[in-house]
Coordinates of C-alpha atoms in Angstrom, one line a residue:
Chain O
X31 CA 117.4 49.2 207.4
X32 CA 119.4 51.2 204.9
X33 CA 120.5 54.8 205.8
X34 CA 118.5 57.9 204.6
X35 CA 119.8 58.7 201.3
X36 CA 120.3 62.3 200.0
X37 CA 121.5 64.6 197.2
X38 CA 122.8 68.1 197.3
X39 CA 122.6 71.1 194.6
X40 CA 124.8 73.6 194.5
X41 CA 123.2 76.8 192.7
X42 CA 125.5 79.7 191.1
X43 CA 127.3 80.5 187.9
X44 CA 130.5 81.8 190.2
X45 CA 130.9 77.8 191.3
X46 CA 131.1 77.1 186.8
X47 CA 132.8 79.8 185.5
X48 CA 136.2 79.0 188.0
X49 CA 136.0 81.9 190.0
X50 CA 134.8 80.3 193.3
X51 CA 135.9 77.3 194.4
X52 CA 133.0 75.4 196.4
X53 CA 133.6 74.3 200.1
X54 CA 129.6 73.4 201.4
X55 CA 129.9 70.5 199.7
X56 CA 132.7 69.0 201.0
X57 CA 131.3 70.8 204.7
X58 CA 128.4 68.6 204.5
X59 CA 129.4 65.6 202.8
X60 CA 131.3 65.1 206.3
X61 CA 128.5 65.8 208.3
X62 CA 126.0 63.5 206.7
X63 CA 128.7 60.7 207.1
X64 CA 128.5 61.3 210.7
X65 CA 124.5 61.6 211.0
X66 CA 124.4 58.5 209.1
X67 CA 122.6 60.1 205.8
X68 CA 123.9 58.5 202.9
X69 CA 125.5 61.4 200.2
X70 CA 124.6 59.8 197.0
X71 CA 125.1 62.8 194.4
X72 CA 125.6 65.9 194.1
X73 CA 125.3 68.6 191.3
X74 CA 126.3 71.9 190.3
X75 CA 124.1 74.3 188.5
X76 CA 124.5 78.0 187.1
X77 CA 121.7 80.6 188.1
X78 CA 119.2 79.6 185.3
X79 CA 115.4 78.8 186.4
X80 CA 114.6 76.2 184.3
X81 CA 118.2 74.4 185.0
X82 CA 116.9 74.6 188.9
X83 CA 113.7 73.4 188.6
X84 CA 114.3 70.1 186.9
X85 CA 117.3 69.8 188.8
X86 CA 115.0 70.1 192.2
X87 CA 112.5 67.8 190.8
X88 CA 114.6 65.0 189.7
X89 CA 116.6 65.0 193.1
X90 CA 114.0 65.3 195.5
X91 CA 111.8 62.2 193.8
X92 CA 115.4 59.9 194.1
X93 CA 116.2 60.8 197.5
X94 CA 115.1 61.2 200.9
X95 CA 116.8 64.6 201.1
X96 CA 118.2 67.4 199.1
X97 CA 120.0 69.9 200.2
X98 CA 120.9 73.6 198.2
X99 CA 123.3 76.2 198.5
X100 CA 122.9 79.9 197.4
X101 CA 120.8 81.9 195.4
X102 CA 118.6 82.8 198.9
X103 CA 120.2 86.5 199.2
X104 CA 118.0 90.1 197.6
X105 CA 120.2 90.7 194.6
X106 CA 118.6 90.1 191.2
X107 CA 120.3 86.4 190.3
X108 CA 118.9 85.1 193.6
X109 CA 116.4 83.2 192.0
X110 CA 116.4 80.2 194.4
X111 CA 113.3 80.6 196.6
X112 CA 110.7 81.1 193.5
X113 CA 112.5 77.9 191.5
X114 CA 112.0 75.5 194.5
X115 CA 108.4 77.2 194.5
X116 CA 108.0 76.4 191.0
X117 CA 109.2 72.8 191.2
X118 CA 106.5 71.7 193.9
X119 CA 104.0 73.9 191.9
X120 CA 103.5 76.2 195.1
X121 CA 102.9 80.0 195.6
X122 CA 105.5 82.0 197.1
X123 CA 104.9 85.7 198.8
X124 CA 107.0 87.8 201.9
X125 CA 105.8 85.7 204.6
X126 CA 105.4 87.9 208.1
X127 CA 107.4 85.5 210.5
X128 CA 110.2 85.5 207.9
X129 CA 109.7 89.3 207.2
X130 CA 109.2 90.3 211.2
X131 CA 113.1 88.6 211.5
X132 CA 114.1 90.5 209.5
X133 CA 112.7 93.7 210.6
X134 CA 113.6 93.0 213.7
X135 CA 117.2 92.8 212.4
X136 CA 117.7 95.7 210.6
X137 CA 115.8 97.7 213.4
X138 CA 119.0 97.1 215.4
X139 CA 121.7 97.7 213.0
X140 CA 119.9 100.7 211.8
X141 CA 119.7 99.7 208.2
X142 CA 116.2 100.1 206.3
X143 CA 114.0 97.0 205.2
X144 CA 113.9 97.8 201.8
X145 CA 112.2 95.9 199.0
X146 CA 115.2 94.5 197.8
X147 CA 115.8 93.0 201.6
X148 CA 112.9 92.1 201.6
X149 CA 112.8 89.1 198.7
X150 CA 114.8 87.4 201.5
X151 CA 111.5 87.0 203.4
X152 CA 110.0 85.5 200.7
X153 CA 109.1 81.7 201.2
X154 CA 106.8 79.1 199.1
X155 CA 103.7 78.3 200.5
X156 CA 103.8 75.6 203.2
X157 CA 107.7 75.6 203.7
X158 CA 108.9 75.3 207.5
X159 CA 111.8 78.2 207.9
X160 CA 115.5 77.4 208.8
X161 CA 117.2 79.5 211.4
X162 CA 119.8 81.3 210.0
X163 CA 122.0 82.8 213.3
X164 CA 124.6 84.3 211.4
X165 CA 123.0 86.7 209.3
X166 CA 119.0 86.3 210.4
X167 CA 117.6 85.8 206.9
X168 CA 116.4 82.3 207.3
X169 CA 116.6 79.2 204.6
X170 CA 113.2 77.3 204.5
X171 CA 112.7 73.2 204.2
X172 CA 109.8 72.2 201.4
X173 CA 108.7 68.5 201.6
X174 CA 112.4 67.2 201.5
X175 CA 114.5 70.4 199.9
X176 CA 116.5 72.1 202.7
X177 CA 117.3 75.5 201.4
X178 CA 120.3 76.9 202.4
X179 CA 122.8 80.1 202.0
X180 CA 125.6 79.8 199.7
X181 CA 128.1 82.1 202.1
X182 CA 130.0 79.2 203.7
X183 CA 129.7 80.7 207.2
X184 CA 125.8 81.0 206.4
X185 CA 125.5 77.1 205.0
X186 CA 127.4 75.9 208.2
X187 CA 124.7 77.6 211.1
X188 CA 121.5 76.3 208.6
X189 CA 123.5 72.7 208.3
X190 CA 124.1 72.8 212.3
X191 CA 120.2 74.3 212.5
X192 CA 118.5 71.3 210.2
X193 CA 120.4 68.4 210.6
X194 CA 119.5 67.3 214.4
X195 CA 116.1 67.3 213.0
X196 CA 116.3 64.7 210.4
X197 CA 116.4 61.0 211.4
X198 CA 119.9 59.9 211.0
X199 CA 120.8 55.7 210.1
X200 CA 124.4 54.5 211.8
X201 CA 127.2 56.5 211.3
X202 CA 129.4 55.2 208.7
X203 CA 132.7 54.2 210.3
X204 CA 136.2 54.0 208.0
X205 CA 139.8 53.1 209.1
X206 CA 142.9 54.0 206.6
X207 CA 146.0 52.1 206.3
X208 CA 148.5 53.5 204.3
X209 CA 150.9 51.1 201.9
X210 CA 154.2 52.2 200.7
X211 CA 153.7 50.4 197.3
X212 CA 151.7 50.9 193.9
X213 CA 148.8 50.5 192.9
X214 CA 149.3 47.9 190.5
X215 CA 151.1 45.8 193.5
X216 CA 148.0 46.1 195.8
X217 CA 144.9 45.8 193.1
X218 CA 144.8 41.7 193.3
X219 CA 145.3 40.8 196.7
X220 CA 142.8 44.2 197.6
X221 CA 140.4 42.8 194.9
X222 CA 139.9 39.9 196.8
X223 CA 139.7 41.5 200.2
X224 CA 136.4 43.2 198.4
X225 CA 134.9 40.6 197.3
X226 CA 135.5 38.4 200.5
X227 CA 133.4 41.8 202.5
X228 CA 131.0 42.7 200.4
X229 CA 129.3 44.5 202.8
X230 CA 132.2 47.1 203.2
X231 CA 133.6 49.5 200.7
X232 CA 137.2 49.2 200.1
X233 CA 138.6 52.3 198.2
X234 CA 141.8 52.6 197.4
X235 CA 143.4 56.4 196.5
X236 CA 146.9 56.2 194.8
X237 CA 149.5 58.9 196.4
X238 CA 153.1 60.0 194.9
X239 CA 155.1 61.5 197.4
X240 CA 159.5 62.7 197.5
X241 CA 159.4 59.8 194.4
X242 CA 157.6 56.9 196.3
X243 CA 154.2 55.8 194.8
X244 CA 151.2 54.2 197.5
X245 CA 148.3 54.3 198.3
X246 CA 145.8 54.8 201.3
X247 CA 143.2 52.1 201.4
X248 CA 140.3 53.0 203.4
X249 CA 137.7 50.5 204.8
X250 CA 134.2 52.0 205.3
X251 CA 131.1 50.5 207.0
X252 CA 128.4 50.7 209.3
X253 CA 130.0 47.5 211.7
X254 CA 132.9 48.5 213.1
X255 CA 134.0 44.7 214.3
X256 CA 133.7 43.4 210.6
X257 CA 135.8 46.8 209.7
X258 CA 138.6 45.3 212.1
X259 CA 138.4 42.3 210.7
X260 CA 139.2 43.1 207.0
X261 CA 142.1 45.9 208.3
X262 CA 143.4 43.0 210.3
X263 CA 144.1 41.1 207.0
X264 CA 144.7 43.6 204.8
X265 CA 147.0 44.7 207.7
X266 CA 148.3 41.0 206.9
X267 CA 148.7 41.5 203.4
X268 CA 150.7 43.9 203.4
X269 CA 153.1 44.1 206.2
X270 CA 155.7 47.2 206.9
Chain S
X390 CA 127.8 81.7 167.1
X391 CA 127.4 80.6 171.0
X392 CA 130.1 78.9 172.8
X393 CA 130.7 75.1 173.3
X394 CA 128.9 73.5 176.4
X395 CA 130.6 71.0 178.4
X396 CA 129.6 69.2 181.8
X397 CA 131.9 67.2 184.0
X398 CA 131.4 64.2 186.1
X399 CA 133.3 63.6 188.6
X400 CA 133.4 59.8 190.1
X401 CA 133.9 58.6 193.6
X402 CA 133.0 57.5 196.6
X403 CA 135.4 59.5 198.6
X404 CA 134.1 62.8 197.4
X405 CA 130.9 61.8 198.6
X406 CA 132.1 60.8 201.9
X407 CA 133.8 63.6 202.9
X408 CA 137.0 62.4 202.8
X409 CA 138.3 64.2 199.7
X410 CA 137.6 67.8 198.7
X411 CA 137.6 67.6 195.1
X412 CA 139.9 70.2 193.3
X413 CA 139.8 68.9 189.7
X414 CA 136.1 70.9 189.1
X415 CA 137.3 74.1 189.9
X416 CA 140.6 73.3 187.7
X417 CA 138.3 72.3 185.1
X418 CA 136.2 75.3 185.2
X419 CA 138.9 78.0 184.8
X420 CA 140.8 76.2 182.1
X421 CA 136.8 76.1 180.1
X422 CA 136.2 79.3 180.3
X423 CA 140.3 80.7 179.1
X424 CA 139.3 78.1 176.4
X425 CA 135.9 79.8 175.6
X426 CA 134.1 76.2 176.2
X427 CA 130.8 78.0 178.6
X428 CA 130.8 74.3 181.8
X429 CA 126.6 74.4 182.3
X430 CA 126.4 71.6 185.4
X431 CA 129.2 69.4 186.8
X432 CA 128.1 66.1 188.7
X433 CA 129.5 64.0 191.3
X434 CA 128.3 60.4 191.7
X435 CA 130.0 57.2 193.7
X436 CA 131.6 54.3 192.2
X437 CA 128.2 52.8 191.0
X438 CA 128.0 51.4 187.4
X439 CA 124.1 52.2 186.4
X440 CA 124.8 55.6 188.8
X441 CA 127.9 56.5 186.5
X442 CA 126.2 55.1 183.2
X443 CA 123.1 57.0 183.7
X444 CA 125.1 60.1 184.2
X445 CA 127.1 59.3 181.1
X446 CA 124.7 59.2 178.9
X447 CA 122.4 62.2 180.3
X448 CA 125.6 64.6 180.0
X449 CA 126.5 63.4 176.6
X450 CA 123.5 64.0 175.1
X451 CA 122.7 67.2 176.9
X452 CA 126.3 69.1 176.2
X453 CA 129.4 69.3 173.4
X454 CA 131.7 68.0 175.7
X455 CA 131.8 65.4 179.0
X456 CA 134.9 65.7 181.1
X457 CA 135.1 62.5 184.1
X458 CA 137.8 61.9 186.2
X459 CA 138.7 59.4 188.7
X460 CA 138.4 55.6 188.4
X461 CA 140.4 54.6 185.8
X462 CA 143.4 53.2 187.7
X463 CA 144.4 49.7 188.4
X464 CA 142.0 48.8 191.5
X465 CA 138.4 46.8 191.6
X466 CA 137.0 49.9 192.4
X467 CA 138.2 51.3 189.2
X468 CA 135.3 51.1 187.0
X469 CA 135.2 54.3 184.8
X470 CA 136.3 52.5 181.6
X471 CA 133.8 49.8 181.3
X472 CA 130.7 52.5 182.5
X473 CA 131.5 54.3 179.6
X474 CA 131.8 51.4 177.3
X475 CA 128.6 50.4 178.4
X476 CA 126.8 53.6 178.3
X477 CA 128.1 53.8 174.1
X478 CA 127.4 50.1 173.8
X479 CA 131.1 49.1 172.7
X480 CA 132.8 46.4 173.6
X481 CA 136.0 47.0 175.8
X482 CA 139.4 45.1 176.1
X483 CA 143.0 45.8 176.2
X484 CA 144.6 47.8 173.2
X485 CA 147.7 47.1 172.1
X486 CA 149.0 50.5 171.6
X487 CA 148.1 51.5 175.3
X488 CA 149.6 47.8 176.4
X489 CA 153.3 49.4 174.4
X490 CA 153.0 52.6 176.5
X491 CA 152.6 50.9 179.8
X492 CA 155.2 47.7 179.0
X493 CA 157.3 50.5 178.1
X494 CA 157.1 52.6 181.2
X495 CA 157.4 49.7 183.4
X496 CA 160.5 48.3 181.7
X497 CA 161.7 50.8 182.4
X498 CA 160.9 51.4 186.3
X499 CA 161.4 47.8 187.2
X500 CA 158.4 47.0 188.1
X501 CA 156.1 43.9 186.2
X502 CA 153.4 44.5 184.1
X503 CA 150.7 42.4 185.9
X504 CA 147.0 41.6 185.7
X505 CA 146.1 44.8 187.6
X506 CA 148.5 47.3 185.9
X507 CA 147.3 45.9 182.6
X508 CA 143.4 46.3 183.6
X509 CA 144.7 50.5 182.8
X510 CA 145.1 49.6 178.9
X511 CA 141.3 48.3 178.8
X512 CA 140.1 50.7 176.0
X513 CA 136.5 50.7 175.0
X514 CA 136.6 49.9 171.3
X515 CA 136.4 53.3 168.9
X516 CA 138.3 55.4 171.4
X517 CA 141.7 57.8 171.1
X518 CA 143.9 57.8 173.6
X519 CA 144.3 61.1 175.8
X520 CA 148.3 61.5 176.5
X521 CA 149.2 61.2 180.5
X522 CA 152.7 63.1 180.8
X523 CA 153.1 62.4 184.2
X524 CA 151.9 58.7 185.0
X525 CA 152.0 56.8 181.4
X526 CA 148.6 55.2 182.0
X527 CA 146.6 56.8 179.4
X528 CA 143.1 58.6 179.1
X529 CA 140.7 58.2 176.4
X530 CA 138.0 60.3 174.4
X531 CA 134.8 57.9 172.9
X532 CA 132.3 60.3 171.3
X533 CA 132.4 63.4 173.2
X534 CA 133.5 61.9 176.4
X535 CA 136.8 62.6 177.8
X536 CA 137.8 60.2 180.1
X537 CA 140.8 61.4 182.5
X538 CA 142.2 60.6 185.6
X539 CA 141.7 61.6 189.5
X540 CA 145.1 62.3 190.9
X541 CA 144.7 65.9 190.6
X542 CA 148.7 66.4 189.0
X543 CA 147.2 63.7 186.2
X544 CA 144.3 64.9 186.0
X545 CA 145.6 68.5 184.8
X546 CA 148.0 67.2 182.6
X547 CA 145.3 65.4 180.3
X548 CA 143.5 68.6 180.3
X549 CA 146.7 70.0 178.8
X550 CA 146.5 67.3 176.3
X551 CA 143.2 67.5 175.4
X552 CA 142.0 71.2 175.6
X553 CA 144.1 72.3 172.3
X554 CA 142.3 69.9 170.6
X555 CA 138.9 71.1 171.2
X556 CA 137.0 74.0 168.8
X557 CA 136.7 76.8 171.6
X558 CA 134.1 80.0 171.4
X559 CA 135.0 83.5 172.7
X560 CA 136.5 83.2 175.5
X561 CA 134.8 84.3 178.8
X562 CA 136.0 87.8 180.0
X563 CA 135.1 89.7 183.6
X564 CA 135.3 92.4 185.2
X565 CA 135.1 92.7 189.4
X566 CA 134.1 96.0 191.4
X567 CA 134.2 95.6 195.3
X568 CA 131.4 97.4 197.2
X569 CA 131.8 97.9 200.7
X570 CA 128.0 98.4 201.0
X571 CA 125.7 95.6 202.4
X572 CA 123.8 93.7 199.3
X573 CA 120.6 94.7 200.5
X574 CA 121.4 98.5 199.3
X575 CA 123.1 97.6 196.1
X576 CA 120.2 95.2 195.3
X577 CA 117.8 97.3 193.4
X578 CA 120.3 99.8 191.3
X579 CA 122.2 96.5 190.5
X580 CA 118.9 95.2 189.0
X581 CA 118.3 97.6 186.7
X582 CA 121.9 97.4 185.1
X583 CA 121.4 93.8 184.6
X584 CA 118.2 94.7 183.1
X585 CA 119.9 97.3 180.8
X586 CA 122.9 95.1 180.0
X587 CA 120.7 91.6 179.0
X588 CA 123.6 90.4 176.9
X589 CA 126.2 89.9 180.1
X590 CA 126.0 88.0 183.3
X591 CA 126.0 90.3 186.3
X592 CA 126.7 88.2 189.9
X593 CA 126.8 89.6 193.0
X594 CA 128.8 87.7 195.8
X595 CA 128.6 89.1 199.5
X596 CA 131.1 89.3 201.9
X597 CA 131.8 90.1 205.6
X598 CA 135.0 90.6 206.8
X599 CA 136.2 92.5 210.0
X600 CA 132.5 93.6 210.8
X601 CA 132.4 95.3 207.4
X602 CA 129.5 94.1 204.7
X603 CA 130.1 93.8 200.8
X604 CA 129.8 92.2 197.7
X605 CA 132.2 91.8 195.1
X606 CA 129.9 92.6 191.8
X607 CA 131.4 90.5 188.6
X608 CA 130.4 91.4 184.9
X609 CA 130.9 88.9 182.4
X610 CA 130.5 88.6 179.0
X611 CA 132.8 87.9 175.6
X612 CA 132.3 91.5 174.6
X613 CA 134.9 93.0 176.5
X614 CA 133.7 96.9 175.4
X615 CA 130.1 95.9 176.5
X616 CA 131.9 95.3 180.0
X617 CA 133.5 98.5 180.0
X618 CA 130.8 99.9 179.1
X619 CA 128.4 98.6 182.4
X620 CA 131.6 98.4 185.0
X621 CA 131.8 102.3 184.2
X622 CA 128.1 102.7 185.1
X623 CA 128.7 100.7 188.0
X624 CA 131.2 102.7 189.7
X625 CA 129.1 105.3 189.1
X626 CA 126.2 103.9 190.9
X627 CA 128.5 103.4 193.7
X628 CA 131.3 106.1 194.2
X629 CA 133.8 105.7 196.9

């Protein structure tokens, strides 16, 4: 059976204009590799509704999952919550287990639940809430959209909170072997290596280092014995 | 007159996998907005021909500009080139002018010009050649699709190459005030600005560091008195 597939959207003009550079992606592109979900795409969209809404819709029909980041927090460009509620044509309203976290929360530091803190305990009707044990306001899942933070710290604990409960497909195993020569050396012989394991990828990503060009091949699959045979002879291929 | 739009496309498997944190969108991104070219969604997609294709053609029609990179060297899973044939319906071989470059280069270096090294002067027909200062192998622009490499030090020089030649707007310009206050009390006087100021793009990005919350608040805008103009009532929202 073929793994889960998913996509992931990554929601905020900061990410387009240059002035953040975007880690979750990378975070979880790892972590579905492990959990054996495969990461088939993944877009980057600026804080405009009807950008996220057809974004939403077009990802969560092709894949099994999809998975946001940011645009969940109480300023007025976190507009998040009400697309994904517009996209699955559901209501959305402070919900009271979302808003008693929350209370409970700022009861302790001190701070007041204000109505600006609370938009964070707004959720779409029928949405299941993700823990969020950094920072309390939670994300929420609806139908197959995780929503998460955007605050890398914040995307990592709602990652670590959601993924264990999503059925995972076998872990996708890779081995590297780096070659000392170019590209253009190793593209026949590794040309036919790919087409002799067509069940494996075989990428190959070209380095220049102190004036000597290579090249680390890396061998990726779901059966690790048929990964050992095709590093064996590409191992062959190329000696030291 | 409102700015350019661009997208970019990024193509890999080994961005998807984890293994690679791409650096070449965030590049991108500044260098767009200096330029005054506004970058509305960047995509990242595996080395899949209908995936990459698809994408092709959905950018190109949606924006002014497409900026890919990655896939256009000399290994099997180099497929950029004939994607973006396919997605402009031209035919695609090797040109003679990019053959000179790369005969050239490797005359020089020693090294033959064989199958694979040629497979880099496959040119879909109708293109222009995008200058590559550092590795010879070129780039190429067909319709409004600029085609560049992956190697981030490659990639960034065809930027260089190409950018000058594009018709740029205003460029982007912003302004940052750092709040040590948490978002949820700057939340609701921060609305209201960005209800007064309509014509500028006001972001609020939260931080915690050493126990202390904040938000750095960016203004932007291409009316830099208009910026002025809001920061000042900013920092008088929120004195010291």
């Amino acid at each position: 059976m073929p793994n889960p597939t998913a996509a992931m959207l990554v929601i905020g003009d900061e990410i387009l204009s240059g002035r953040t550079r975007d880690s979750n992606m990378h975070y979880l592109a790892g972590e579905l590799t492990k959990h054996g979900i495969d990461l088939k795409e993944a877009r980057m969209v600026s804080d405009d509704h009807d950008t996220i809404v057809t974004a939403v819709k077009a990802l969560s029909s092709n894949h099994d999952h999809v998975f946001t980041s940011g645009g969940i927090g109480p300023t007025h460009d976190d507009i998040t919550a009400d697309c994904i509620a517009a996209a699955f044509d559901r209501s959305i309203d402070v919900r009271d287990d979302a808003r008693a976290l929350l209370a409970a929360h700022y009861a302790r530091t001190g701070a007041e639940l204000n109505e600006a803190r609370l938009r964070m305990a707004r959720i779409p009707e029928g949405a299941t809430l993700i823990e969020n044990p950094v920072s309390v306001a939670p994300g929420f899942t609806l139908e197959n959209v995780h929503v998460m933070a955007g605050v890398p710290s914040v995307f990592q604990a709602m990652v670590a909170s959601v993924l264990p409960t999503l059925t995972g497909g076998a872990p996708l195993l890779s081995q590297t072997l780096r070659i000392n020569q170019g590209e253009g050396v190793i593209a026949g012989p590794l040309g036919v290596l790919a087409k002799d394991f067509p069940d494996l990828m075989i990428g190959s990503y070209p380095f220049q280092k102190d004036g000597v060009y290579g090249a680390n091949i890396v061998i990726r699959g779901t059966d690790g014995a048929l990964i050992d045979q095709a590093m064996t002879r590409l191992a062959d291929l190329f000696p030291e």
